[in-house]
Tab-separated table of C-alpha atoms in Angstrom:
chain	number	residue	atom	x	y	z
A	1251	MET	CA	-56.743	39.995	-29.516
A	1252	ARG	CA	-59.310	36.941	-30.226
A	1253	GLY	CA	-57.716	35.428	-27.154
A	1254	PHE	CA	-57.632	38.782	-24.601
A	1255	ALA	CA	-61.455	38.671	-25.639
A	1256	HIS	CA	-62.176	35.311	-25.304
A	1257	LEU	CA	-60.952	35.380	-21.554
A	1258	GLY	CA	-62.781	38.763	-20.836
A	1259	LEU	CA	-65.680	36.843	-22.068
A	1260	LEU	CA	-64.765	34.242	-19.869
A	1261	ILE	CA	-64.262	36.567	-16.481
A	1262	LEU	CA	-67.831	38.445	-17.226
A	1263	LEU	CA	-69.275	35.070	-17.875
A	1264	LEU	CA	-67.125	33.799	-13.946
A	1265	ILE	CA	-68.683	37.145	-12.268
A	1266	GLY	CA	-72.017	37.108	-13.721
A	1267	ILE	CA	-72.115	33.546	-12.261
A	1268	ILE	CA	-70.983	33.857	-8.493
A	1269	ALA	CA	-72.865	37.304	-8.674
A	1270	GLY	CA	-75.983	35.419	-8.641
A	1271	VAL	CA	-75.263	33.011	-6.515
A	1272	TYR	CA	-73.269	34.494	-3.545
A	1273	LEU	CA	-75.410	38.232	-4.063
A	1274	VAL	CA	-77.955	39.550	-1.641
A	1275	THR	CA	-79.974	42.562	-3.452
A	1276	SER	CA	-82.730	44.295	-2.799
A	1277	GLY	CA	-83.807	42.548	-5.996
A	1278	ASN	CA	-83.331	38.619	-5.347
A	1279	LEU	CA	-83.043	37.036	-2.843
A	1280	ASN	CA	-80.521	33.657	-2.930
A	1281	PHE	CA	-78.899	31.820	-0.257
A	1282	LEU	CA	-75.213	30.237	0.022
A	1283	PRO	CA	-74.869	28.535	3.317
A	1284	ILE	CA	-72.029	27.944	4.699
A	1285	ALA	CA	-71.665	24.421	7.505
A	1286	LYS	CA	-70.371	24.263	10.805
A	1287	ASN	CA	-69.430	20.459	10.441
A	1288	GLY	CA	-69.669	20.338	6.450
A	1289	GLU	CA	-68.952	21.323	3.278
A	1290	ILE	CA	-72.030	22.999	1.295
A	1291	LYS	CA	-72.009	23.214	-2.148
A	1292	PHE	CA	-74.617	24.980	-4.376
A	1293	VAL	CA	-74.784	23.856	-8.142
A	1294	ASP	CA	-77.026	26.153	-10.568
A	1295	TYR	CA	-80.331	23.853	-10.811
A	1296	ASN	CA	-80.587	24.427	-14.372
A	1297	ASN	CA	-76.613	23.946	-15.230
A	1298	PRO	CA	-75.197	21.485	-12.501
A	1299	SER	CA	-71.966	21.844	-14.146
A	1300	GLN	CA	-71.414	24.541	-12.160
A	1301	GLU	CA	-71.018	24.155	-8.971
A	1302	ILE	CA	-69.509	27.048	-6.737
A	1303	THR	CA	-68.079	26.397	-2.962
A	1304	SER	CA	-67.952	28.928	-0.080
A	1305	THR	CA	-66.618	27.944	3.587
A	1306	TYR	CA	-67.858	31.402	5.260
A	1307	ILE	CA	-70.692	33.653	3.691
A	1308	PRO	CA	-72.007	36.045	6.944
A	1309	ARG	CA	-75.410	35.576	7.964
A	1310	VAL	CA	-76.353	32.552	6.520
A	1311	LYS	CA	-75.837	29.174	8.251
A	1312	VAL	CA	-75.990	25.372	8.226
A	1313	ARG	CA	-75.231	23.347	11.152
A	1314	LEU	CA	-74.876	19.442	10.482
A	1315	SER	CA	-76.747	17.287	12.926
A	1316	ALA	CA	-76.145	13.660	11.275
A	1317	PRO	CA	-77.504	11.998	9.907
A	1318	TRP	CA	-79.548	15.424	8.965
A	1319	PRO	CA	-78.853	19.082	8.601
A	1320	PHE	CA	-80.102	21.401	10.868
A	1321	LYS	CA	-80.925	24.489	8.933
A	1322	THR	CA	-80.656	28.305	10.120
A	1323	ILE	CA	-81.115	30.865	7.235
A	1324	SER	CA	-81.677	34.836	7.760
A	1325	SER	CA	-81.200	37.529	5.444
A	1326	PRO	CA	-80.358	41.454	6.001
A	1327	ILE	CA	-82.533	42.716	3.225
A	1328	LYS	CA	-85.090	45.130	4.633
A	1329	ASP	CA	-88.220	44.891	1.979
A	1330	VAL	CA	-88.705	40.782	2.237
A	1331	THR	CA	-91.967	39.862	3.342
A	1332	THR	CA	-92.232	35.951	2.994
A	1333	VAL	CA	-89.358	33.204	2.028
A	1334	LYS	CA	-90.256	29.797	0.817
A	1335	ILE	CA	-88.359	26.560	0.226
A	1336	THR	CA	-89.177	23.310	-1.043
A	1337	LEU	CA	-86.589	20.558	-0.634
A	1338	ALA	CA	-86.703	17.144	-2.607
A	1339	GLU	CA	-85.624	14.249	-2.187
A	1340	ASP	CA	-85.674	14.648	-6.143
A	1341	PRO	CA	-84.056	17.105	-9.002
A	1342	LYS	CA	-87.359	16.724	-10.535
A	1343	PHE	CA	-89.553	18.052	-7.066
A	1344	SER	CA	-91.795	14.917	-8.331
A	1345	ARG	CA	-91.599	13.209	-4.792
A	1346	ASN	CA	-90.988	13.452	-0.989
A	1347	THR	CA	-91.482	17.027	-1.913
A	1348	LYS	CA	-91.659	19.707	1.122
A	1349	SER	CA	-92.679	23.203	1.735
A	1350	LEU	CA	-92.040	25.831	4.174
A	1351	GLU	CA	-93.259	29.043	4.303
A	1352	SER	CA	-92.255	31.906	6.584
A	1353	PRO	CA	-92.742	35.686	7.259
A	1354	PHE	CA	-89.736	37.542	7.652
A	1355	ASP	CA	-89.619	39.120	11.275
A	1356	LEU	CA	-87.041	41.735	11.256
A	1357	THR	CA	-87.444	42.588	14.932
A	1358	ASN	CA	-86.281	38.890	15.170
A	1359	LYS	CA	-83.643	39.073	13.225
A	1360	GLY	CA	-85.778	37.476	10.278
A	1361	GLN	CA	-85.169	33.987	10.530
A	1362	LEU	CA	-86.531	30.702	9.447
A	1363	ILE	CA	-85.284	27.531	11.004
A	1364	VAL	CA	-86.011	24.005	9.281
A	1365	ASP	CA	-85.607	20.621	10.445
A	1366	TYR	CA	-86.484	17.746	8.002
A	1367	SER	CA	-86.530	14.381	7.175
A	1368	PHE	CA	-87.712	12.834	4.128
A	1369	SER	CA	-86.540	8.907	4.699
A	1370	GLU	CA	-89.875	9.077	7.870
A	1371	ALA	CA	-91.254	11.460	5.759
A	1372	THR	CA	-91.767	14.268	8.459
A	1373	THR	CA	-91.036	17.493	8.868
A	1374	SER	CA	-90.683	19.631	11.576
A	1375	THR	CA	-90.686	23.520	11.348
A	1376	LYS	CA	-89.339	26.167	13.494
A	1377	THR	CA	-90.387	30.047	13.117
A	1378	ASN	CA	-88.579	32.896	14.624
A	1379	THR	CA	-87.357	29.943	17.384
A	1380	LYS	CA	-90.916	28.131	17.589
A	1381	LYS	CA	-91.232	24.784	17.219
A	1382	THR	CA	-94.713	23.612	15.702
A	1383	LYS	CA	-94.058	20.009	14.719
A	1384	LYS	CA	-91.316	17.328	16.810
A	1385	GLU	CA	-89.619	15.458	14.008
A	1386	GLU	CA	-88.588	12.053	14.060
A	1387	LYS	CA	-85.017	10.473	13.795
A	1388	PRO	CA	-84.861	9.405	10.279
A	1389	LYS	CA	-83.215	6.401	9.041
A	1390	GLY	CA	-80.379	6.391	6.897
A	1391	GLU	CA	-78.238	9.570	6.028
A	1392	LYS	CA	-79.102	11.424	2.832
A	1393	LYS	CA	-75.802	13.132	0.956
A	1394	VAL	CA	-77.754	15.154	-1.546
A	1395	LEU	CA	-80.886	17.302	-1.369
A	1396	TYR	CA	-82.683	19.745	-3.297
A	1397	ALA	CA	-83.901	23.071	-3.420
A	1398	LYS	CA	-85.478	26.058	-4.497
A	1399	PHE	CA	-85.650	29.721	-2.445
A	1400	GLU	CA	-88.377	31.838	-3.280
A	1401	SER	CA	-88.565	35.802	-1.974
A	1402	SER	CA	-91.077	37.785	-1.608
A	1403	ASN	CA	-90.313	41.434	-2.447
A	1404	ASN	CA	-90.189	44.152	-4.897
A	1405	LYS	CA	-88.973	41.984	-7.603
A	1406	SER	CA	-90.187	37.908	-6.714
A	1407	LYS	CA	-87.602	35.504	-8.464
A	1408	VAL	CA	-87.152	31.807	-8.040
A	1409	LYS	CA	-83.655	30.582	-7.597
A	1410	ASN	CA	-83.085	26.714	-8.322
A	1411	ALA	CA	-79.731	24.488	-6.600
A	1412	THR	CA	-78.960	21.558	-5.511
A	1413	ILE	CA	-77.287	21.505	-1.698
A	1414	LYS	CA	-74.889	18.587	-1.370
A	1415	LEU	CA	-74.089	17.772	2.128
A	1416	LEU	CA	-70.836	15.936	2.857
A	1417	PRO	CA	-69.962	15.237	6.349
A	1418	ALA	CA	-66.410	17.065	7.729
A	1419	PRO	CA	-64.553	16.204	10.914
A	1420	ASP	CA	-65.954	18.472	13.889
A	1421	SER	CA	-63.796	21.753	13.983
A	1422	ILE	CA	-61.276	20.726	16.475
A	1423	ALA	CA	-58.039	23.635	18.115
A	1424	ASN	CA	-55.232	23.062	19.920
A	1425	LEU	CA	-53.021	24.361	22.406
A	1426	LEU	CA	-49.196	22.577	23.027
A	1427	LEU	CA	-46.475	23.446	25.242
A	1428	SER	CA	-42.292	22.472	24.003
A	1429	THR	CA	-39.081	23.480	24.960
A	1430	THR	CA	-35.006	21.902	23.813
A	1431	ALA	CA	-34.560	22.301	27.589
A	1432	ALA	CA	-32.858	19.533	29.123
A	1433	ASP	CA	-30.274	18.180	31.758
A	1434	LEU	CA	-31.024	21.546	33.934
A	1435	LEU	CA	-29.881	22.316	37.075
A	1436	PRO	CA	-31.198	24.368	39.647
A	1437	ASP	CA	-30.792	29.017	38.832
A	1438	GLU	CA	-30.231	27.727	34.950
A	1439	GLU	CA	-32.710	29.705	32.445
A	1440	PHE	CA	-34.823	28.239	30.144
A	1441	SER	CA	-38.154	28.527	27.685
A	1442	VAL	CA	-41.242	27.094	26.999
A	1443	ASN	CA	-43.217	27.667	23.973
A	1444	LEU	CA	-46.693	28.138	24.036
A	1445	LEU	CA	-48.063	26.778	20.326
A	1446	ALA	CA	-52.020	27.042	19.447
A	1447	ARG	CA	-53.339	25.295	16.209
A	1448	SER	CA	-56.603	25.215	14.564
A	1449	ASP	CA	-56.597	23.745	10.853
A	1450	GLN	CA	-60.038	23.392	10.123
A	1451	ALA	CA	-61.468	26.589	11.318
A	1452	GLU	CA	-60.951	29.950	11.986
A	1453	ALA	CA	-60.387	31.397	15.079
A	1454	ASN	CA	-60.655	34.592	17.038
A	1455	LEU	CA	-59.783	34.271	20.735
A	1456	PHE	CA	-56.870	32.371	22.484
A	1457	VAL	CA	-57.190	31.962	26.222
A	1458	ALA	CA	-54.185	29.979	27.435
A	1459	LYS	CA	-54.500	29.607	31.092
A	1460	LEU	CA	-51.499	27.207	32.828
A	1461	ASN	CA	-50.493	25.965	36.390
A	1462	PHE	CA	-46.809	25.149	37.257
A	1463	SER	CA	-45.103	23.750	39.702
A	1464	LYS	CA	-44.014	26.521	41.729
A	1465	GLU	CA	-41.136	25.045	44.221
A	1466	PHE	CA	-39.184	23.946	41.040
A	1467	ALA	CA	-39.120	26.733	38.661
A	1468	GLU	CA	-40.574	30.789	38.547
A	1469	VAL	CA	-41.786	32.689	35.452
A	1470	THR	CA	-38.582	35.872	34.492
A	1471	SER	CA	-40.480	36.797	31.840
A	1472	ILE	CA	-43.227	36.393	29.010
A	1473	GLU	CA	-41.995	37.254	25.052
A	1474	THR	CA	-44.765	37.256	22.027
A	1475	SER	CA	-42.600	39.332	19.685
A	1476	ASP	CA	-43.209	36.752	17.216
A	1477	SER	CA	-46.863	35.930	17.981
A	1478	PHE	CA	-49.051	35.263	15.088
A	1479	ILE	CA	-51.317	37.552	17.610
A	1480	SER	CA	-50.233	41.475	16.926
A	1481	PRO	CA	-49.748	43.327	20.775
A	1482	SER	CA	-52.543	45.483	19.968
A	1483	PHE	CA	-54.869	42.807	20.714
A	1484	PHE	CA	-52.843	40.717	23.655
A	1485	THR	CA	-55.548	41.355	25.938
A	1486	GLU	CA	-53.747	39.674	29.389
A	1487	LYS	CA	-50.147	38.547	29.445
A	1488	LYS	CA	-49.489	37.918	33.370
A	1489	PHE	CA	-47.687	35.398	35.645
A	1490	ASP	CA	-47.589	35.116	39.252
A	1491	ASN	CA	-44.660	32.815	41.024
A	1492	SER	CA	-46.179	33.081	44.015
A	1493	GLU	CA	-49.390	30.743	42.646
A	1494	GLY	CA	-47.718	29.251	40.015
A	1495	THR	CA	-50.544	30.665	37.287
A	1496	ILE	CA	-50.144	32.271	34.098
A	1497	SER	CA	-52.336	33.879	32.061
A	1498	LEU	CA	-52.260	34.236	28.379
A	1499	VAL	CA	-55.587	36.161	26.341
A	1500	GLY	CA	-55.250	37.235	22.444
A	1501	GLY	CA	-57.419	38.372	19.688
A	1502	VAL	CA	-57.077	37.870	15.958
A	1503	PRO	CA	-60.013	39.943	14.681
A	1504	ALA	CA	-62.461	39.121	11.731
A	1505	PRO	CA	-61.717	36.763	9.755
A	1506	GLY	CA	-59.654	34.916	12.757
A	1507	TYR	CA	-56.389	32.749	12.100
A	1508	LYS	CA	-56.279	29.685	11.109
A	1509	THR	CA	-53.244	27.725	11.047
A	1510	GLN	CA	-51.516	25.313	7.783
A	1511	GLY	CA	-50.956	21.608	9.058
A	1512	GLU	CA	-48.379	23.090	11.869
A	1513	ASP	CA	-48.123	24.915	15.234
A	1514	LYS	CA	-48.002	28.632	15.479
A	1515	VAL	CA	-46.277	30.364	18.633
A	1516	MET	CA	-48.695	32.382	20.759
A	1517	ALA	CA	-46.157	33.271	23.182
A	1518	LYS	CA	-42.605	32.241	24.945
A	1519	ILE	CA	-42.578	31.664	28.410
A	1520	ASN	CA	-38.762	32.027	29.522
A	1521	PHE	CA	-38.188	30.617	33.446
A	1522	LYS	CA	-35.078	30.104	35.413
A	1523	ALA	CA	-35.032	26.639	37.826
A	1524	LYS	CA	-35.121	26.744	41.474
A	1525	ASN	CA	-34.791	22.692	42.720
A	1526	ASN	CA	-34.111	19.667	42.037
A	1527	GLY	CA	-37.103	17.856	40.794
A	1528	LEU	CA	-40.225	17.137	38.073
A	1529	PHE	CA	-41.110	20.751	36.813
A	1530	ASP	CA	-44.503	20.360	35.739
A	1531	LEU	CA	-45.849	22.850	33.374
A	1532	GLN	CA	-49.715	21.909	32.447
A	1533	PHE	CA	-52.880	23.672	31.298
A	1534	ALA	CA	-55.652	24.653	33.314
A	1535	SER	CA	-59.318	23.722	32.423
A	1536	ASP	CA	-60.343	27.214	31.504
A	1537	SER	CA	-58.433	27.277	28.457
A	1538	ALA	CA	-60.302	27.771	25.533
A	1539	ILE	CA	-59.844	29.016	21.927
A	1540	TYR	CA	-62.860	30.516	20.303
A	1541	ARG	CA	-64.087	29.370	16.615
A	1542	ASN	CA	-64.600	33.118	14.759
A	1543	LEU	CA	-67.428	31.655	12.631
A	1544	ASP	CA	-69.853	31.524	15.787
A	1545	ASN	CA	-67.879	31.834	19.163
A	1546	LYS	CA	-67.668	28.432	20.298
A	1547	ASN	CA	-64.922	27.224	22.380
A	1548	ILE	CA	-63.321	24.651	20.162
A	1549	LEU	CA	-60.397	23.578	22.144
A	1550	ASP	CA	-59.417	19.844	21.808
A	1551	LEU	CA	-56.083	18.914	23.013
A	1552	LYS	CA	-54.162	20.783	25.375
A	1553	ASN	CA	-50.516	18.877	26.215
A	1554	GLY	CA	-48.446	20.317	29.038
A	1555	ILE	CA	-45.261	19.412	29.458
A	1556	LYS	CA	-43.208	18.170	31.884
A	1557	ILE	CA	-39.256	19.183	33.197
A	1558	PRO	CA	-36.539	17.327	35.024
A	1559	ILE	CA	-34.050	19.455	36.887
A	1560	GLY	CA	-30.903	18.763	38.772
A	1561	GLY	CA	-30.435	14.794	37.447
A	1562	VAL	CA	-34.212	13.573	37.526
A	1563	THR	CA	-34.087	10.617	35.121
A	1564	VAL	CA	-37.347	11.206	33.816
A	1565	SER	CA	-37.457	12.788	30.092
A	1566	PRO	CA	-38.798	15.597	28.783
A	1567	SER	CA	-42.516	14.712	27.592
A	1568	PRO	CA	-45.885	16.282	26.407
A	1569	GLN	CA	-48.159	15.514	28.692
A	1570	SER	CA	-51.804	15.748	28.316
A	1571	SER	CA	-53.560	17.731	30.353
A	1572	ASP	CA	-56.191	15.934	33.353
A	1573	THR	CA	-58.655	18.238	32.645
A	1574	GLU	CA	-58.916	17.148	29.048
A	1575	SER	CA	-61.618	14.574	27.665
A	1576	SER	CA	-60.564	11.951	24.653
A	1577	THR	CA	-63.795	13.520	22.203
A	1578	SER	CA	-64.453	15.650	20.234
A	1579	PRO	CA	-65.198	19.400	21.993
A	1580	THR	CA	-68.590	20.336	23.314
A	1581	PRO	CA	-69.416	23.876	22.198
A	1582	SER	CA	-69.165	25.642	25.778
A	1583	SER	CA	-69.559	29.499	27.454
A	1584	SER	CA	-66.452	31.827	27.907
A	1585	PRO	CA	-64.391	31.020	30.741
A	1586	GLY	CA	-64.978	34.105	32.394
A	1587	GLU	CA	-68.094	32.431	33.734
A	1588	GLY	CA	-67.751	35.230	36.641
A	1589	GLY	CA	-68.114	38.289	34.591
A	1590	SER	CA	-70.693	40.845	34.858
A	1591	THR	CA	-74.205	40.522	35.297
A	1592	ASP	CA	-75.298	43.388	36.396
A	1593	GLY	CA	-78.132	44.238	34.206
A	1594	SER	CA	-76.507	46.297	31.769
A	1595	THR	CA	-76.414	45.419	28.221
A	1596	LYS	CA	-73.298	47.158	27.324
A	1597	GLY	CA	-70.888	44.488	26.095
A	1598	ASP	CA	-73.080	42.153	26.407
A	1599	GLY	CA	-73.132	40.580	22.706
A	1600	ASN	CA	-74.756	37.434	22.932
A	1601	GLY	CA	-77.657	38.526	25.063
A	1602	ASP	CA	-76.861	35.903	27.999
A	1603	GLY	CA	-77.124	38.998	30.376
A	1604	LYS	CA	-73.074	38.281	31.264
A	1605	ILE	CA	-69.945	40.055	29.933
A	1606	ASP	CA	-66.773	37.779	29.425
A	1607	LEU	CA	-64.584	36.592	26.857
A	1608	GLU	CA	-67.364	34.796	24.253
A	1609	ASP	CA	-68.276	38.916	23.837
A	1610	LEU	CA	-65.344	39.245	23.487
A	1611	SER	CA	-64.723	36.879	20.344
A	1612	ILE	CA	-67.740	38.354	19.351
A	1613	LEU	CA	-66.238	41.722	18.948
A	1614	LEU	CA	-63.558	40.312	17.062
A	1615	THR	CA	-65.963	38.528	14.633
A	1616	TYR	CA	-67.780	41.745	13.556
A	1617	PHE	CA	-64.395	43.991	14.232
A	1618	GLY	CA	-64.758	47.049	11.458
A	1619	SER	CA	-68.195	45.964	10.714
A	1620	SER	CA	-71.299	48.319	10.643
A	1621	ASP	CA	-74.124	45.493	10.724
A	1622	LEU	CA	-74.773	45.487	13.784
A	1623	ASP	CA	-78.185	43.734	15.125
A	1624	GLU	CA	-79.425	43.978	18.306
A	1625	ASN	CA	-76.979	42.145	20.499
A	1626	ILE	CA	-73.796	43.363	18.830
A	1627	ILE	CA	-74.872	47.262	19.331
A	1628	ASN	CA	-74.111	46.420	23.085
A	1629	LEU	CA	-70.706	45.689	21.942
A	1630	ASP	CA	-70.551	49.249	20.069
A	1631	ILE	CA	-69.327	50.711	23.122
A	1632	ASN	CA	-68.462	54.557	22.213
A	1633	ASN	CA	-71.588	54.339	20.518
A	1634	ASP	CA	-70.012	55.221	16.464
A	1635	GLY	CA	-72.148	52.899	14.881
A	1636	LYS	CA	-69.354	50.391	13.959
A	1637	ILE	CA	-66.760	48.052	15.898
A	1638	ASN	CA	-63.682	49.027	15.951
A	1639	THR	CA	-59.962	49.281	18.371
A	1640	PHE	CA	-62.374	52.333	20.721
A	1641	ASP	CA	-65.058	49.177	21.113
A	1642	TYR	CA	-62.272	46.376	21.776
A	1643	SER	CA	-60.423	48.866	24.904
A	1644	GLY	CA	-63.779	49.820	25.973
A	1645	LEU	CA	-64.885	46.039	26.205
A	1646	VAL	CA	-61.526	45.399	27.845
A	1647	ALA	CA	-61.873	47.487	30.346
A	1648	LEU	CA	-65.227	45.926	31.240
A	1649	LEU	CA	-63.592	42.558	31.178
A	1650	LYS	CA	-61.373	43.770	33.470
A	1651	SER	CA	-63.718	45.543	36.388
A	1652	SER	CA	-65.449	43.079	36.239
A	1653	GLY	CA	-62.858	40.429	37.371
A	1654	VAL	CA	-62.863	37.784	33.899
A	1655	ILE	CA	-59.174	39.047	33.252
A	1656	SER	CA	-56.739	41.532	34.977
């Protein structure tokens, strides 16, 4: 019994520790950041052995921009009037200490954006996106900074923490093709698997645009019964043998889908061989995989495939897309750049004045949520105060009417 009592006390202690760091309540303002390109660890300032790590907390963001981080901190608390952030290189806050204070403007999502550099003894701040001082690039790279967060509300309280910034690879994702077809002859049928992979970050929208050599084979059907994407969230699934094109668009609502070191089947494409030659199937440049965290395109590698038909001596082998860059992906806009720009806001989840696939990714990020800001509320198509399947269907209809999908 004593062992159970000790276990119960330990559980309560852990819950208390976690609650003290993770929870944002009307009485306390405690930040637990995430990192887009790295890992953030918070350590209790008064008890450094108590370390808590997280990969996703909504509404709080940290972006690493080597060699120094760029921080965006926002809070859903309604009664916070100011927030003060103190940063230092020294745990005693006695050396190279920078303090930044900003009001929370609820009309602008209550943002305080901070650029900082201690090694050059220069600091620049952005309050509600207005830059006040230009930052000089620092020399070297810091791995550890110490921070204190203080909020001003009905029950003001200071939270001390240590922030450790650990560099990690950029989030990347792949689209691949595979087949077991060999020694094909005209009129024979074969299949190609469309595979997706995103090991480093959850993705919520997968866009595969394919071009194929229509003179050598034609599509007979597309199967998605074994796909990681639910049938109800396959937005587009079509092919055109006269043009030699295939388009597959499917989503996974928040928290999205993350692979564990292996490629997963998105769809199975069935073909029928037509003529002797080298059948070529490649990804188009407007293919994309959108990250659930920030709705950016993180597609890096696109491997097409070439398959000989009728005794051609070239063996089947994956081929990197001609449009592919060898560098890490730069976050890009939606492939549906011809989206609606008629001035209406319904369906425009990022406020860029158009409706495209990035907006669909944003909707999937907020799927099931009723906590909607000024842009996200535009994705509430049926105006019921939450994002659900009705809004998903409504946005798909808007994308079709604007020609982004068909």
